[in-house]
PDB file of C-alpha atoms in Angstrom:
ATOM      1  CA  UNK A  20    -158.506  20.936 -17.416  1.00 53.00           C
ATOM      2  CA  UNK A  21    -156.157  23.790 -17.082  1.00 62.00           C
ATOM      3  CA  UNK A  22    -153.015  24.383 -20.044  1.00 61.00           C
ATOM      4  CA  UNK A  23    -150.478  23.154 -17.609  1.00 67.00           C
ATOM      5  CA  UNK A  24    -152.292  19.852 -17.348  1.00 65.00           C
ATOM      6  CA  UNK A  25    -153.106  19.125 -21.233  1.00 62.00           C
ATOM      7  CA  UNK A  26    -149.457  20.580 -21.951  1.00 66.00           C
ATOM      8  CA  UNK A  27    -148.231  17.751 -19.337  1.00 68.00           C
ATOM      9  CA  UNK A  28    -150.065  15.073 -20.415  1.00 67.00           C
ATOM     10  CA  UNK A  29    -149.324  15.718 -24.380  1.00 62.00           C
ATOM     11  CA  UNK A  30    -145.699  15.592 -23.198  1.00 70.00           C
ATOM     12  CA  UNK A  31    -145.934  12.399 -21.797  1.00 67.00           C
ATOM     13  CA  UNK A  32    -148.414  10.705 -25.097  1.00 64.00           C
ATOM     14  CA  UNK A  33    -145.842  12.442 -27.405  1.00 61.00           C
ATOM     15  CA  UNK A  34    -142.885  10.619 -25.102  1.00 67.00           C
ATOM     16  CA  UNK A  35    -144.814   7.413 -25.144  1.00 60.00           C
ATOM     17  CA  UNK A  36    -145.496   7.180 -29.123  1.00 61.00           C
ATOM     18  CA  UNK A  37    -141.859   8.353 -30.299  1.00 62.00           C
ATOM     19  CA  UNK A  38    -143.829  11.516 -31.497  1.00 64.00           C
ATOM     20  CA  UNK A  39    -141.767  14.292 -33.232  1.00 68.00           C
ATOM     21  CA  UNK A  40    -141.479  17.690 -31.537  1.00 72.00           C
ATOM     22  CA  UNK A  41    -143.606  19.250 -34.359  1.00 71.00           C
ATOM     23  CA  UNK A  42    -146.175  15.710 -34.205  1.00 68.00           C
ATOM     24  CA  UNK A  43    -146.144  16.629 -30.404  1.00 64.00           C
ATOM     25  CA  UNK A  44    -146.836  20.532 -30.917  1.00 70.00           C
ATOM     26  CA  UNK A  45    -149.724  19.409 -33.104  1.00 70.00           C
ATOM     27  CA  UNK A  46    -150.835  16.996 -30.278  1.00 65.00           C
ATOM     28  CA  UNK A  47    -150.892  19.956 -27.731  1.00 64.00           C
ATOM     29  CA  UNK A  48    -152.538  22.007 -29.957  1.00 68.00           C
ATOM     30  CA  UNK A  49    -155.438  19.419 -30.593  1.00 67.00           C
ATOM     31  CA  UNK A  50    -155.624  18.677 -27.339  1.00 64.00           C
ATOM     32  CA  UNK A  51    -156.269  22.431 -25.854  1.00 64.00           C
ATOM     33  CA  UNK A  52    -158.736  23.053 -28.734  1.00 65.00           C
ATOM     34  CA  UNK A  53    -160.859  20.137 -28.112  1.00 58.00           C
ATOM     35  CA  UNK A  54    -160.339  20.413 -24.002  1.00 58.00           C
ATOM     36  CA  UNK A  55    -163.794  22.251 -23.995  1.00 53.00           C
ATOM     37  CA  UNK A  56    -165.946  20.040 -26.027  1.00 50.00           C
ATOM     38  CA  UNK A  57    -168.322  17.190 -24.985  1.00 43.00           C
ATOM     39  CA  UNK A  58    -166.663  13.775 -24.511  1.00 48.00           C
ATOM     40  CA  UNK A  59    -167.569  12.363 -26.966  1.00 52.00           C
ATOM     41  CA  UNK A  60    -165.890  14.500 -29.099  1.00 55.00           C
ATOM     42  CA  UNK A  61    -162.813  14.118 -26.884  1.00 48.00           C
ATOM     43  CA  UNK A  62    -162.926  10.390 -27.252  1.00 52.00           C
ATOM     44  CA  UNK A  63    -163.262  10.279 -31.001  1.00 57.00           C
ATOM     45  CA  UNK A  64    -160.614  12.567 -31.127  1.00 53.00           C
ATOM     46  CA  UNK A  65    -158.155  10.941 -29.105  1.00 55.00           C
ATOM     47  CA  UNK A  66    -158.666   7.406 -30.210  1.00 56.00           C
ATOM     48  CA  UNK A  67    -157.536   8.992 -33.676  1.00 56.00           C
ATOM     49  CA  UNK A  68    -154.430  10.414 -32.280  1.00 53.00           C
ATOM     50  CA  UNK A  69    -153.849   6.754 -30.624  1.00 52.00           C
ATOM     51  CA  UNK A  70    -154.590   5.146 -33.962  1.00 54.00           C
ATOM     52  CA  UNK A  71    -151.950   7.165 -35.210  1.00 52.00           C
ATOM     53  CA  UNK A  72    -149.484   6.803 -32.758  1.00 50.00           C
ATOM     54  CA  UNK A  73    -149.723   2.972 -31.981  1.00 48.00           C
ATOM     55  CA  UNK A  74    -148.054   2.629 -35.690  1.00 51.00           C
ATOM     56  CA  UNK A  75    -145.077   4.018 -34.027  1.00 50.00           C
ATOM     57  CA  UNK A  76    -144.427   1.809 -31.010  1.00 47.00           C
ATOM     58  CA  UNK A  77    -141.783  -1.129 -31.461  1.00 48.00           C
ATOM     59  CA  UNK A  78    -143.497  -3.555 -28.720  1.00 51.00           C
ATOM     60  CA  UNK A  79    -146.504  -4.319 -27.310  1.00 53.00           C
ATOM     61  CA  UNK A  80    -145.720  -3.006 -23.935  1.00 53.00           C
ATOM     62  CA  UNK A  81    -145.620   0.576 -25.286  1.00 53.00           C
ATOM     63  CA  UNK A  82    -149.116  -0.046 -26.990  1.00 56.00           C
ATOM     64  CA  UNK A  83    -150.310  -0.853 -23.299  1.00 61.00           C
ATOM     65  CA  UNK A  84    -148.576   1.734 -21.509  1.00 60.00           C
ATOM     66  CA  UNK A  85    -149.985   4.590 -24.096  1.00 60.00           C
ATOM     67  CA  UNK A  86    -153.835   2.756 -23.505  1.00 61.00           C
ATOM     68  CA  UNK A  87    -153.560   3.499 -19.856  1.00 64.00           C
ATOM     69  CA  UNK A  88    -152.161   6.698 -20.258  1.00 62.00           C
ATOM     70  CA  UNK A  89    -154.968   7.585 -22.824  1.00 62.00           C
ATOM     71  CA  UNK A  90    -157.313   6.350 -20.256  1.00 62.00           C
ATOM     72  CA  UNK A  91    -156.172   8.498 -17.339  1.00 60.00           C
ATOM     73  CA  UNK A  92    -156.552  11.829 -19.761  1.00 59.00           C
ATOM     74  CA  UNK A  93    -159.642  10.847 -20.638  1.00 56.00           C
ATOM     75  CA  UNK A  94    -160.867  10.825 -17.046  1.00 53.00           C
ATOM     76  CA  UNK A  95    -158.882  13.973 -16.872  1.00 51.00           C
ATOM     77  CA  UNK A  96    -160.286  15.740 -19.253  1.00 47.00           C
ATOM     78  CA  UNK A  97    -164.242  14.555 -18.065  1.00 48.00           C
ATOM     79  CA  UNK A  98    -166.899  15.996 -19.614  1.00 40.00           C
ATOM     80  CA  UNK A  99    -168.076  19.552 -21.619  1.00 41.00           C
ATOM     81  CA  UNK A 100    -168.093  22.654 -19.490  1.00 40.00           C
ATOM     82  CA  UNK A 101    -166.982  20.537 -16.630  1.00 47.00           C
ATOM     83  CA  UNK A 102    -163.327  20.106 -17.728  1.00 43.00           C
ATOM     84  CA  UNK A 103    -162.014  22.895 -15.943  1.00 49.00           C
ATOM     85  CA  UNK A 104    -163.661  22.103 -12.211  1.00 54.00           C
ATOM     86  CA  UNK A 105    -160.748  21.197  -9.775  1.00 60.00           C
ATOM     87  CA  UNK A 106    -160.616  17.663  -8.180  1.00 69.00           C
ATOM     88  CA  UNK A 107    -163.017  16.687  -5.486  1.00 86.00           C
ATOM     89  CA  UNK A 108    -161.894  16.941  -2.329  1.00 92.00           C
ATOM     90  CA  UNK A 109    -162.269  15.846   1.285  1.00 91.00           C
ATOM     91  CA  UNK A 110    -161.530  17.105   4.778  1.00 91.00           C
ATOM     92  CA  UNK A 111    -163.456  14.373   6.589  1.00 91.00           C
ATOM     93  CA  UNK A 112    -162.205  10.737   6.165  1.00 94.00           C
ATOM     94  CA  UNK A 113    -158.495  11.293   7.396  1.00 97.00           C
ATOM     95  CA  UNK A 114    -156.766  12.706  10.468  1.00 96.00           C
ATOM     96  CA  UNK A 115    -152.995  13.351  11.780  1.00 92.00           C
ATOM     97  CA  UNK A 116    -152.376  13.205  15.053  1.00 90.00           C
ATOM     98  CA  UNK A 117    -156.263  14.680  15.180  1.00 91.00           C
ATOM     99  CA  UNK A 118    -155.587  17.118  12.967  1.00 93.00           C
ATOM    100  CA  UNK A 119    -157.776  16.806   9.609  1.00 94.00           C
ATOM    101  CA  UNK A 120    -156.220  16.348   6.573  1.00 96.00           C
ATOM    102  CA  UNK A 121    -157.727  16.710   2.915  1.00 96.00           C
ATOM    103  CA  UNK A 122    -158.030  14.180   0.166  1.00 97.00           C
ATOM    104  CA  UNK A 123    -158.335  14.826  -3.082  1.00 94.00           C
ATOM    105  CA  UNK A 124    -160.185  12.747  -5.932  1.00 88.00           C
ATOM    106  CA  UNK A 125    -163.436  10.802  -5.325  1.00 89.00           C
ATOM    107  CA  UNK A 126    -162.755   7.532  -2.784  1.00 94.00           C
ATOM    108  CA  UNK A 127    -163.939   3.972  -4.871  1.00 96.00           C
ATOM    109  CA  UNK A 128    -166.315   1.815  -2.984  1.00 97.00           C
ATOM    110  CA  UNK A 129    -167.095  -1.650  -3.006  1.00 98.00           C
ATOM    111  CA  UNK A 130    -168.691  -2.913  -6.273  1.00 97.00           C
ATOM    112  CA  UNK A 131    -167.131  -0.206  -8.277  1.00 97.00           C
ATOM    113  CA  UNK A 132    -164.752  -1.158 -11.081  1.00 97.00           C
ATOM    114  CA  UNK A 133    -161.062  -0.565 -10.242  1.00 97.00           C
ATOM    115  CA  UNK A 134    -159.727   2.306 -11.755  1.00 96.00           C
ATOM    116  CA  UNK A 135    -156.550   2.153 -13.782  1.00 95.00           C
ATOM    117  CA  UNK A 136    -153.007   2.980 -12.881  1.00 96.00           C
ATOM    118  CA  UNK A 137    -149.906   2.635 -14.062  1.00 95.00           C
ATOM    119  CA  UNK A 138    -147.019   3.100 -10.570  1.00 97.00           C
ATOM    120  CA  UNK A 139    -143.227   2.696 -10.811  1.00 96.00           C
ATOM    121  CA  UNK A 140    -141.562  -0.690  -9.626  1.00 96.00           C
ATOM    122  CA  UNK A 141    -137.808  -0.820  -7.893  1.00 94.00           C
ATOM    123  CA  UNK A 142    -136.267  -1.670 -11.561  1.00 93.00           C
ATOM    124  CA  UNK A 143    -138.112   1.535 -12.819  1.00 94.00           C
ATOM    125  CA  UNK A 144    -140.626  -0.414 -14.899  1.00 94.00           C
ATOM    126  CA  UNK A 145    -144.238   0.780 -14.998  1.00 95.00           C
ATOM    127  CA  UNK A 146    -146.476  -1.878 -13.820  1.00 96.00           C
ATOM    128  CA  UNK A 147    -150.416  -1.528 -14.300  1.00 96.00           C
ATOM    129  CA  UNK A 148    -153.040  -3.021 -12.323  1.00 97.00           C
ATOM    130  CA  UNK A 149    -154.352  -4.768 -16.025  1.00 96.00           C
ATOM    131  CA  UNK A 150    -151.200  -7.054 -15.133  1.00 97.00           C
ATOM    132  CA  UNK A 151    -152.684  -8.845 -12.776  1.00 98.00           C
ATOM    133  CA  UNK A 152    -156.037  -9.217 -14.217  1.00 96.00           C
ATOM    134  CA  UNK A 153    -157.662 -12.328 -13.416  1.00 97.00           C
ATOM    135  CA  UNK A 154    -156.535 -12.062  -9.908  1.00 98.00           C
ATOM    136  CA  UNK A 155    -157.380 -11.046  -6.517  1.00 98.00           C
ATOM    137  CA  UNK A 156    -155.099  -8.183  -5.619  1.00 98.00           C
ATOM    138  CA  UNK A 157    -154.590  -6.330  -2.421  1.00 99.00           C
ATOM    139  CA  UNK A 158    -153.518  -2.961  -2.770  1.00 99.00           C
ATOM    140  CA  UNK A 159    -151.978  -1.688   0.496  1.00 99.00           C
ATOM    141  CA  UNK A 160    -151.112   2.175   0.529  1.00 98.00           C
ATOM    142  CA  UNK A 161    -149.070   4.047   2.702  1.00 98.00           C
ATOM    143  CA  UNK A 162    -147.298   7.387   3.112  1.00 97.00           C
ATOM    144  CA  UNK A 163    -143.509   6.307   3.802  1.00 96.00           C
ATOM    145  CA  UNK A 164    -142.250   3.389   4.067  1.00 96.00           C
ATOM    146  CA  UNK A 165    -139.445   5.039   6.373  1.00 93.00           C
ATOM    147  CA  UNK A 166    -142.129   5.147   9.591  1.00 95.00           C
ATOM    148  CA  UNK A 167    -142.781   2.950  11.591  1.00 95.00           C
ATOM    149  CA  UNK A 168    -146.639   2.069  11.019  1.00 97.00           C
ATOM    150  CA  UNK A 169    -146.119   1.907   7.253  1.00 97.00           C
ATOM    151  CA  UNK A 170    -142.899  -0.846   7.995  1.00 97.00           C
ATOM    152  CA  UNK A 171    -145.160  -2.828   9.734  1.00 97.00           C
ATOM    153  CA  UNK A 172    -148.267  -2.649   7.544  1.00 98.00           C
ATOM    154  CA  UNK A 173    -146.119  -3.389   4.956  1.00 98.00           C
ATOM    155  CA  UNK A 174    -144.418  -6.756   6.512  1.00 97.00           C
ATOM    156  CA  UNK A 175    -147.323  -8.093   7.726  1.00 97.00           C
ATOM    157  CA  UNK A 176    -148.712  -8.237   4.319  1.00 98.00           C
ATOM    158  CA  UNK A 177    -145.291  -9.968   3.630  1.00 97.00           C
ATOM    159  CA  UNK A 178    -145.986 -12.360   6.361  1.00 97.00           C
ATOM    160  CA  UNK A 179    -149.932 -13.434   5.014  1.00 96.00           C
ATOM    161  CA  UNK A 180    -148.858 -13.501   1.369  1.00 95.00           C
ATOM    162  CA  UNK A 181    -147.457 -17.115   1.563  1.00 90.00           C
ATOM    163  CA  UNK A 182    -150.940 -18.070   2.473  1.00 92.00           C
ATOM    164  CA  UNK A 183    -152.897 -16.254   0.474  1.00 95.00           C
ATOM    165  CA  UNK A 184    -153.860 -16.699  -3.292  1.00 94.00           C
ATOM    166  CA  UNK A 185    -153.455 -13.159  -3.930  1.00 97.00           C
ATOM    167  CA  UNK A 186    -151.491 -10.682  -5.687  1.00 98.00           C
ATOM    168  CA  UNK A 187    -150.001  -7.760  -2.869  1.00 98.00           C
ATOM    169  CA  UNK A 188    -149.061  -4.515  -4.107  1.00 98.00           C
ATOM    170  CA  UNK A 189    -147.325  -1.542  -1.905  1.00 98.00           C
ATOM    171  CA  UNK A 190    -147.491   1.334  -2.762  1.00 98.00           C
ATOM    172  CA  UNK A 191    -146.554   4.980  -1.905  1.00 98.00           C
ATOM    173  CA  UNK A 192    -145.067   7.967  -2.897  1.00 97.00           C
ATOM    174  CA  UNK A 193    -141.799   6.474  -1.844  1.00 96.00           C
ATOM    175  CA  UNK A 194    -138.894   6.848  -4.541  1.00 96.00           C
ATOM    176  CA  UNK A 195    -138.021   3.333  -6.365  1.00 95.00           C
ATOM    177  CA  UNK A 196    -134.388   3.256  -4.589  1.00 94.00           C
ATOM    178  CA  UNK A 197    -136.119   3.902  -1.398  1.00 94.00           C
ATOM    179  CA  UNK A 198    -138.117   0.923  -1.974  1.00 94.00           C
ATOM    180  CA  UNK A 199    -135.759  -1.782  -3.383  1.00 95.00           C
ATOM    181  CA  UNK A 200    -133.557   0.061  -0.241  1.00 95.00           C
ATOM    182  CA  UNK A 201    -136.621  -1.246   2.641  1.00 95.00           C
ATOM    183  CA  UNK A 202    -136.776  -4.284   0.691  1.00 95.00           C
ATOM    184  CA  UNK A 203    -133.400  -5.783   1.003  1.00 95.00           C
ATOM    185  CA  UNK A 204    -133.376  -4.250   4.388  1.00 95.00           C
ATOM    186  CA  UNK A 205    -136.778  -5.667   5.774  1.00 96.00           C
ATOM    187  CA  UNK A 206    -136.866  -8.914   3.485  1.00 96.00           C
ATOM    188  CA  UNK A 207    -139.898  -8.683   1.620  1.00 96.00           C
ATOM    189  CA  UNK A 208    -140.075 -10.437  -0.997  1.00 96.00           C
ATOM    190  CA  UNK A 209    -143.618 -11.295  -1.703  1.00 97.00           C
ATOM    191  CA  UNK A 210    -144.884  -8.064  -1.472  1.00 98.00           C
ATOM    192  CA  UNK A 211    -144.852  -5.888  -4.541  1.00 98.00           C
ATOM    193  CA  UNK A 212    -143.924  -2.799  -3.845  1.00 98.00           C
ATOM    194  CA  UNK A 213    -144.874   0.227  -6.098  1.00 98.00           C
ATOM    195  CA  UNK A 214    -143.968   4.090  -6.190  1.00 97.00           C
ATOM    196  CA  UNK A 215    -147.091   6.564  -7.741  1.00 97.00           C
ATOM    197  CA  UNK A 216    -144.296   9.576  -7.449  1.00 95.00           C
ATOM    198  CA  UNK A 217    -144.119  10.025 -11.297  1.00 91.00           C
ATOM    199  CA  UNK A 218    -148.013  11.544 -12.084  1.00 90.00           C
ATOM    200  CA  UNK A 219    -149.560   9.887  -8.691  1.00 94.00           C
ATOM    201  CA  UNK A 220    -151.772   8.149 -11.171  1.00 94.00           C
ATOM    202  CA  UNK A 221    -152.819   5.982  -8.070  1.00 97.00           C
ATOM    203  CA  UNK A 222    -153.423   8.717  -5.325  1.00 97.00           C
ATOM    204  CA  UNK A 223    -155.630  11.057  -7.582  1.00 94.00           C
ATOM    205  CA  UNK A 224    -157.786   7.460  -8.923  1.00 95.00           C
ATOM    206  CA  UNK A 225    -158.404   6.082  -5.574  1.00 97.00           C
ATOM    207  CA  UNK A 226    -158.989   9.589  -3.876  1.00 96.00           C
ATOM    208  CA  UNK A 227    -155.892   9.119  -1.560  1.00 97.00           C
ATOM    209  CA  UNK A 228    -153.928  11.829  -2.075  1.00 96.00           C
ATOM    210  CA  UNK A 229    -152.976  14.351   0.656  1.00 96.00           C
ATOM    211  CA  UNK A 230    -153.456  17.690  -0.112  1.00 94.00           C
ATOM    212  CA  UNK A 231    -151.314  18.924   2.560  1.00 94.00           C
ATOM    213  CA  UNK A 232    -148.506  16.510   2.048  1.00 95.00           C
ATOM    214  CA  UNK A 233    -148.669  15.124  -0.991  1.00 94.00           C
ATOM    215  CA  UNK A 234    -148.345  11.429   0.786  1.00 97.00           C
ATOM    216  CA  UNK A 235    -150.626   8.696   0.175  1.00 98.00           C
ATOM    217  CA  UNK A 236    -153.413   8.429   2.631  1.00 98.00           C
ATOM    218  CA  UNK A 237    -152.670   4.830   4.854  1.00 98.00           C
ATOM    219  CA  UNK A 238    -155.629   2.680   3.023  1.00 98.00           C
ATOM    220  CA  UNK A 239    -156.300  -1.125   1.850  1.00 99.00           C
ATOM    221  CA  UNK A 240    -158.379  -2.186  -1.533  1.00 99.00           C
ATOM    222  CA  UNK A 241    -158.782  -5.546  -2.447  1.00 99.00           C
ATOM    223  CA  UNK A 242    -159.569  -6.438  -6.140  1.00 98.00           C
ATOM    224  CA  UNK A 243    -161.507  -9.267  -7.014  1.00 98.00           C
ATOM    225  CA  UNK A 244    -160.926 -11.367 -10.417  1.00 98.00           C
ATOM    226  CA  UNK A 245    -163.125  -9.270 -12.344  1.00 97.00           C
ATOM    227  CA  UNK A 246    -161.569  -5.772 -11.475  1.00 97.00           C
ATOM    228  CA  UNK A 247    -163.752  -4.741  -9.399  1.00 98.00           C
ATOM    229  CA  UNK A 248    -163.551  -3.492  -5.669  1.00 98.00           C
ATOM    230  CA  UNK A 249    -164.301  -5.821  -3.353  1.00 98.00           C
ATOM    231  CA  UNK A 250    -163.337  -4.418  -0.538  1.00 98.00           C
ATOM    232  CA  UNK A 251    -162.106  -0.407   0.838  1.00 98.00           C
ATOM    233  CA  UNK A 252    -161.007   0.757   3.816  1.00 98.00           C
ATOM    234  CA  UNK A 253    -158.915   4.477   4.348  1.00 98.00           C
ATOM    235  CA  UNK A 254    -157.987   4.269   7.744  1.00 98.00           C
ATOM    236  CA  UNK A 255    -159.101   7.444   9.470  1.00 97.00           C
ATOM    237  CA  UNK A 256    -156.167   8.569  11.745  1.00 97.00           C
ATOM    238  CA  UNK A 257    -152.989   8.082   9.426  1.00 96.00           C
ATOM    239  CA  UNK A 258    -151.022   6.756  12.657  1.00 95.00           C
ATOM    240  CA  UNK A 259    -153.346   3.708  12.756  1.00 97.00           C
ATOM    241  CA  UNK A 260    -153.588   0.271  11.256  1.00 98.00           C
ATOM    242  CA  UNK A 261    -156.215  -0.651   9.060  1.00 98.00           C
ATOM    243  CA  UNK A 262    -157.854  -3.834   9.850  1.00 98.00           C
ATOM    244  CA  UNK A 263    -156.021  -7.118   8.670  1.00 98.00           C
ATOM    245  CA  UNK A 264    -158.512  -9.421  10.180  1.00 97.00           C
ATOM    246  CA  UNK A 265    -161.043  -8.204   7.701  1.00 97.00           C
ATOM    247  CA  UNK A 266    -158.685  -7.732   4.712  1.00 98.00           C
ATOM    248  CA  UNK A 267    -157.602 -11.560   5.261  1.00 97.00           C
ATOM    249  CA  UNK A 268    -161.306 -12.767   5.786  1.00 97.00           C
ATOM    250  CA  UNK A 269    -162.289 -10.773   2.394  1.00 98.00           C
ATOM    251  CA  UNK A 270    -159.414 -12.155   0.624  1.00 97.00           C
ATOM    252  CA  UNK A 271    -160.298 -16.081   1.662  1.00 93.00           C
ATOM    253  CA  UNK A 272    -164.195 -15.635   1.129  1.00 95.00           C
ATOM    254  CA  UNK A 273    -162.770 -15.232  -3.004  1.00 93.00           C
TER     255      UNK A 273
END
């Protein structure tokens, strides 16, 4: 985990638990000291921190936001002499126009447990995927919501929704304006629609970043009630469509 990294993430735990600037120095500090050791030494000493901090927060929504924050350093910071080792990355799942593009982070497959992530919604609130737990959610990612592919995937999910017993979540790298702006414009209103551009929490835990453009790779997940992936598909050429047919038979077979 380089400095850069630890310093930005003990910016944002300091932010999150109302930390003094000296409380947050000391966080830094701790944090680039024990970046090196096993993790379980990492974990022990983070939960502490936490401990600490949680005393802080005025409401319960700051406890959860901090947890899920905690979490994604955790998987940041991995394990031992590991910590440093860059993201993994890919160069064949997803095409442009032909042209390969890279992902980076590890795809999730079907029967793994759905990682984490907290993404920005149109009234700036962070929403987590632990919102909806106890639900079926479909997670449909895109690169811009200004193209043409990524309109349509996006209101045809609109367009199922009424029928389906299922949370749907849109998300890309899209600024929150941007998409309250295609919103009101487009009429979706079943459709949650999410923006990863703070920390692309999202991107780097589902593997669907683009290197190249720092986008969103075009993708469906579904979720099932117990958080855990029930179904994955990164559609290879970007300009495509994934496949709603099977999406929509997944999501009824629940």
């Amino acid at each position: 985990m380089t400095k850069e990294k630890i310093a930005e993430t003990a910016r944002d735990l300091a932010e999150s638990a109302k930390l003094s600037e000296e409380e947050g120095r000391k966080l830094y500090d701790h944090l680039l000291n024990e970046s090196a050791k096993t993790r379980k030494d990492i974990e022990e000493k983070i939960n502490g921190t936490v401990n600490a901090a949680v005393g802080k927060l005025p409401t319960s929504r700051k406890i959860d936001d901090l947890a899920a924050r905690v979490e994604q350093l955790e998987k940041a910071v991995g394990s031992g002499s590991n910590a440093d080792e860059p993201a993994a990355e890919r160069s064949d799942l997803i095409t442009f126009k032909g042209e390969p593009l890279t992902l980076q982070g590890t795809p999730v497959a079907v029967g793994d447990t759905a990682p984490a992530f907290i993404a920005i919604n149109p009234a700036l609130q962070p929403v987590k995927l632990s919102d909806y737990a106890g639900k079926v959610v479909v997670i449909s990612s895109v690169p811009s919501l200004d193209t043409p592919v990524c309109e349509q995937q996006t209101r045809r999910f609109n367009e199922e929704a009424a029928n389906l017993d299922a949370v749907i979540l849109s998300i890309s790298m899209d600024l929150p304006f941007a998409a309250s702006r295609f919103c009101d414009t487009h009429g979706i209103d079943k459709v949650v629609t999410l923006s990863d551009y703070q920390d692309k929490a999202f991107g780097n835990a589902y593997g669907l970043l683009i290197k190249e453009l720092q986008l969103l790779a075009r993708a469906v997940h579904v979720v099932d009630t117990e958080g855990n992936i029930a179904h994955a598909e990164i559609v290879g050429e970007v300009t495509d469509h994934p496949d709603y047919d099977q999406v929509l038979e997944v999501i009824k077979g629940l």
